[in-house]
Amino acid sequence: MRLVIARCSVDYTGRLTAHLPLATRLLVHKADGSLLVHSDGGSYKPLNWMSPPCRLEVQQPDEDAASIGVIEQWRVTHTKTGDALLVHLHEILHDSAHELGVDPGLVKDGVEADLQRLLAGQVELIGDGLSLVRREFPTAIGPVDLLLRDPAGGTIAVEVKRRGDIDGVEQLTRYLELLGRDPHLAPVRGVFAAQEIKPQAKVLATDRGIRCVTLDYDDMKGTASGAPRLF
């Protein structure tokens, strides 16, 4: 990866045209050929960019460009569309290249699979005396996250989400309808469990007889204290 901080102007031509006036910016040229133009604001989003497949050509400025202070030109051309990003460099303040190697990718913590795994080992958060039947219990329209048994022999279907919304309640409702047809499982109750549940989802769940449980992920991991809140 090459990192260049330079006073530059940028022009994009192709299906659309765009112009960035002369200013100091960060140019990121990656090993895949892409070029990203960043300012010191705007968070992570570049001001302009060219995605691969593309190629970079470093050119000497023509007489007109040189007369206004351009010392070098970068032309990045998309190999399929022909769109081009032309960077006019007036002053290079920093130029470095770094070999980053193969990135292992983002490892997410607190995703639904983590919540499901932790809750499967802590079913007491749903209710006393419950036992786990199975994770990912299959139905004709997809697996229920957790299937539990209560001491009286009833069944509880638990849908686990990071953020619970109306779609999640609808999903659990469909599972409950199917599971309730099985005499070996009936009666089946539903629990909608999430780190955060939207008010509209709580209203819909309550109307359909589904209990909502708000999960404290840090507490479930043992890194914080506090009990889940039931609604």
PDB file of C-alpha atoms in Angstrom, residues 112-204:
ATOM      1  CA  GLU A 112     -26.343 -13.147  16.740  1.00  0.00           C
ATOM      2  CA  ALA A 113     -24.382 -16.420  16.660  1.00  0.00           C
ATOM      3  CA  ASP A 114     -22.462 -15.358  19.796  1.00  0.00           C
ATOM      4  CA  LEU A 115     -25.666 -14.380  21.587  1.00  0.00           C
ATOM      5  CA  GLN A 116     -27.292 -17.656  20.616  1.00  0.00           C
ATOM      6  CA  ARG A 117     -24.301 -19.680  21.831  1.00  0.00           C
ATOM      7  CA  LEU A 118     -24.127 -17.866  25.164  1.00  0.00           C
ATOM      8  CA  LEU A 119     -27.871 -18.024  25.743  1.00  0.00           C
ATOM      9  CA  ALA A 120     -27.885 -21.765  25.026  1.00  0.00           C
ATOM     10  CA  GLY A 121     -25.585 -22.169  28.022  1.00  0.00           C
ATOM     11  CA  GLN A 122     -27.582 -19.756  30.194  1.00  0.00           C
ATOM     12  CA  VAL A 123     -31.199 -20.704  29.554  1.00  0.00           C
ATOM     13  CA  GLU A 124     -32.017 -19.638  33.118  1.00  0.00           C
ATOM     14  CA  LEU A 125     -32.063 -16.099  31.722  1.00  0.00           C
ATOM     15  CA  ILE A 126     -35.256 -17.073  29.925  1.00  0.00           C
ATOM     16  CA  GLY A 127     -36.826 -18.764  32.954  1.00  0.00           C
ATOM     17  CA  ASP A 128     -36.245 -21.089  35.891  1.00  0.00           C
ATOM     18  CA  GLY A 129     -36.135 -24.834  35.368  1.00  0.00           C
ATOM     19  CA  LEU A 130     -35.771 -24.698  31.599  1.00  0.00           C
ATOM     20  CA  SER A 131     -33.617 -27.137  29.647  1.00  0.00           C
ATOM     21  CA  LEU A 132     -32.150 -26.868  26.175  1.00  0.00           C
ATOM     22  CA  VAL A 133     -33.557 -29.228  23.551  1.00  0.00           C
ATOM     23  CA  ARG A 134     -31.464 -27.986  20.659  1.00  0.00           C
ATOM     24  CA  ARG A 135     -29.913 -24.994  18.990  1.00  0.00           C
ATOM     25  CA  GLU A 136     -31.006 -24.301  15.412  1.00  0.00           C
ATOM     26  CA  PHE A 137     -34.074 -26.536  15.700  1.00  0.00           C
ATOM     27  CA  PRO A 138     -35.219 -27.175  12.095  1.00  0.00           C
ATOM     28  CA  THR A 139     -38.607 -26.226  10.672  1.00  0.00           C
ATOM     29  CA  ALA A 140     -39.923 -26.180   7.121  1.00  0.00           C
ATOM     30  CA  ILE A 141     -39.189 -22.451   6.839  1.00  0.00           C
ATOM     31  CA  GLY A 142     -35.859 -22.333   8.639  1.00  0.00           C
ATOM     32  CA  PRO A 143     -34.301 -23.104  12.017  1.00  0.00           C
ATOM     33  CA  VAL A 144     -35.501 -21.729  15.352  1.00  0.00           C
ATOM     34  CA  ASP A 145     -32.507 -20.349  17.264  1.00  0.00           C
ATOM     35  CA  LEU A 146     -33.235 -22.215  20.518  1.00  0.00           C
ATOM     36  CA  LEU A 147     -35.838 -24.779  21.502  1.00  0.00           C
ATOM     37  CA  LEU A 148     -36.334 -25.207  25.250  1.00  0.00           C
ATOM     38  CA  ARG A 149     -38.450 -27.419  27.516  1.00  0.00           C
ATOM     39  CA  ASP A 150     -40.123 -26.187  30.666  1.00  0.00           C
ATOM     40  CA  PRO A 151     -40.699 -28.376  33.770  1.00  0.00           C
ATOM     41  CA  ALA A 152     -44.369 -28.839  32.883  1.00  0.00           C
ATOM     42  CA  GLY A 153     -43.475 -30.378  29.522  1.00  0.00           C
ATOM     43  CA  GLY A 154     -44.251 -27.377  27.374  1.00  0.00           C
ATOM     44  CA  THR A 155     -41.956 -26.053  24.652  1.00  0.00           C
ATOM     45  CA  ILE A 156     -40.424 -22.607  24.287  1.00  0.00           C
ATOM     46  CA  ALA A 157     -39.126 -21.326  20.948  1.00  0.00           C
ATOM     47  CA  VAL A 158     -36.563 -18.534  21.297  1.00  0.00           C
ATOM     48  CA  GLU A 159     -35.596 -16.181  18.469  1.00  0.00           C
ATOM     49  CA  VAL A 160     -32.310 -14.346  19.167  1.00  0.00           C
ATOM     50  CA  LYS A 161     -31.387 -11.015  17.584  1.00  0.00           C
ATOM     51  CA  ARG A 162     -28.848  -8.273  18.209  1.00  0.00           C
ATOM     52  CA  ARG A 163     -31.504  -5.658  17.527  1.00  0.00           C
ATOM     53  CA  GLY A 164     -35.063  -6.839  17.655  1.00  0.00           C
ATOM     54  CA  ASP A 165     -37.551  -5.308  15.239  1.00  0.00           C
ATOM     55  CA  ILE A 166     -40.967  -6.162  13.838  1.00  0.00           C
ATOM     56  CA  ASP A 167     -39.499  -8.496  11.211  1.00  0.00           C
ATOM     57  CA  GLY A 168     -37.992 -10.632  13.964  1.00  0.00           C
ATOM     58  CA  VAL A 169     -41.349 -10.912  15.725  1.00  0.00           C
ATOM     59  CA  GLU A 170     -43.008 -11.884  12.442  1.00  0.00           C
ATOM     60  CA  GLN A 171     -40.336 -14.521  11.908  1.00  0.00           C
ATOM     61  CA  LEU A 172     -40.887 -16.027  15.348  1.00  0.00           C
ATOM     62  CA  THR A 173     -44.668 -15.962  14.814  1.00  0.00           C
ATOM     63  CA  ARG A 174     -44.291 -18.129  11.720  1.00  0.00           C
ATOM     64  CA  TYR A 175     -42.086 -20.588  13.618  1.00  0.00           C
ATOM     65  CA  LEU A 176     -44.619 -20.803  16.451  1.00  0.00           C
ATOM     66  CA  GLU A 177     -47.432 -21.556  14.025  1.00  0.00           C
ATOM     67  CA  LEU A 178     -45.514 -24.466  12.524  1.00  0.00           C
ATOM     68  CA  LEU A 179     -44.167 -25.857  15.792  1.00  0.00           C
ATOM     69  CA  GLY A 180     -47.605 -25.702  17.382  1.00  0.00           C
ATOM     70  CA  ARG A 181     -48.906 -28.210  14.850  1.00  0.00           C
ATOM     71  CA  ASP A 182     -46.554 -30.884  16.201  1.00  0.00           C
ATOM     72  CA  PRO A 183     -48.306 -32.769  19.040  1.00  0.00           C
ATOM     73  CA  HIS A 184     -44.915 -33.721  20.481  1.00  0.00           C
ATOM     74  CA  LEU A 185     -44.047 -30.050  20.975  1.00  0.00           C
ATOM     75  CA  ALA A 186     -47.371 -28.382  21.716  1.00  0.00           C
ATOM     76  CA  PRO A 187     -48.097 -26.215  23.559  1.00  0.00           C
ATOM     77  CA  VAL A 188     -45.369 -23.912  22.251  1.00  0.00           C
ATOM     78  CA  ARG A 189     -44.652 -20.459  23.683  1.00  0.00           C
ATOM     79  CA  GLY A 190     -42.422 -17.827  22.115  1.00  0.00           C
ATOM     80  CA  VAL A 191     -39.631 -15.676  23.523  1.00  0.00           C
ATOM     81  CA  PHE A 192     -38.068 -12.840  21.548  1.00  0.00           C
ATOM     82  CA  ALA A 193     -34.572 -12.178  22.938  1.00  0.00           C
ATOM     83  CA  ALA A 194     -32.276  -9.350  21.840  1.00  0.00           C
ATOM     84  CA  GLN A 195     -29.771  -6.814  23.095  1.00  0.00           C
ATOM     85  CA  GLU A 196     -32.160  -4.075  22.052  1.00  0.00           C
ATOM     86  CA  ILE A 197     -35.831  -4.390  21.150  1.00  0.00           C
ATOM     87  CA  LYS A 198     -37.666  -1.619  19.348  1.00  0.00           C
ATOM     88  CA  PRO A 199     -40.863  -0.351  20.991  1.00  0.00           C
ATOM     89  CA  GLN A 200     -43.019  -1.333  18.003  1.00  0.00           C
ATOM     90  CA  ALA A 201     -41.631  -4.868  18.171  1.00  0.00           C
ATOM     91  CA  LYS A 202     -42.463  -5.099  21.883  1.00  0.00           C
ATOM     92  CA  VAL A 203     -46.037  -4.016  21.234  1.00  0.00           C
ATOM     93  CA  LEU A 204     -46.493  -6.546  18.435  1.00  0.00           C
TER      94      LEU A 204
END
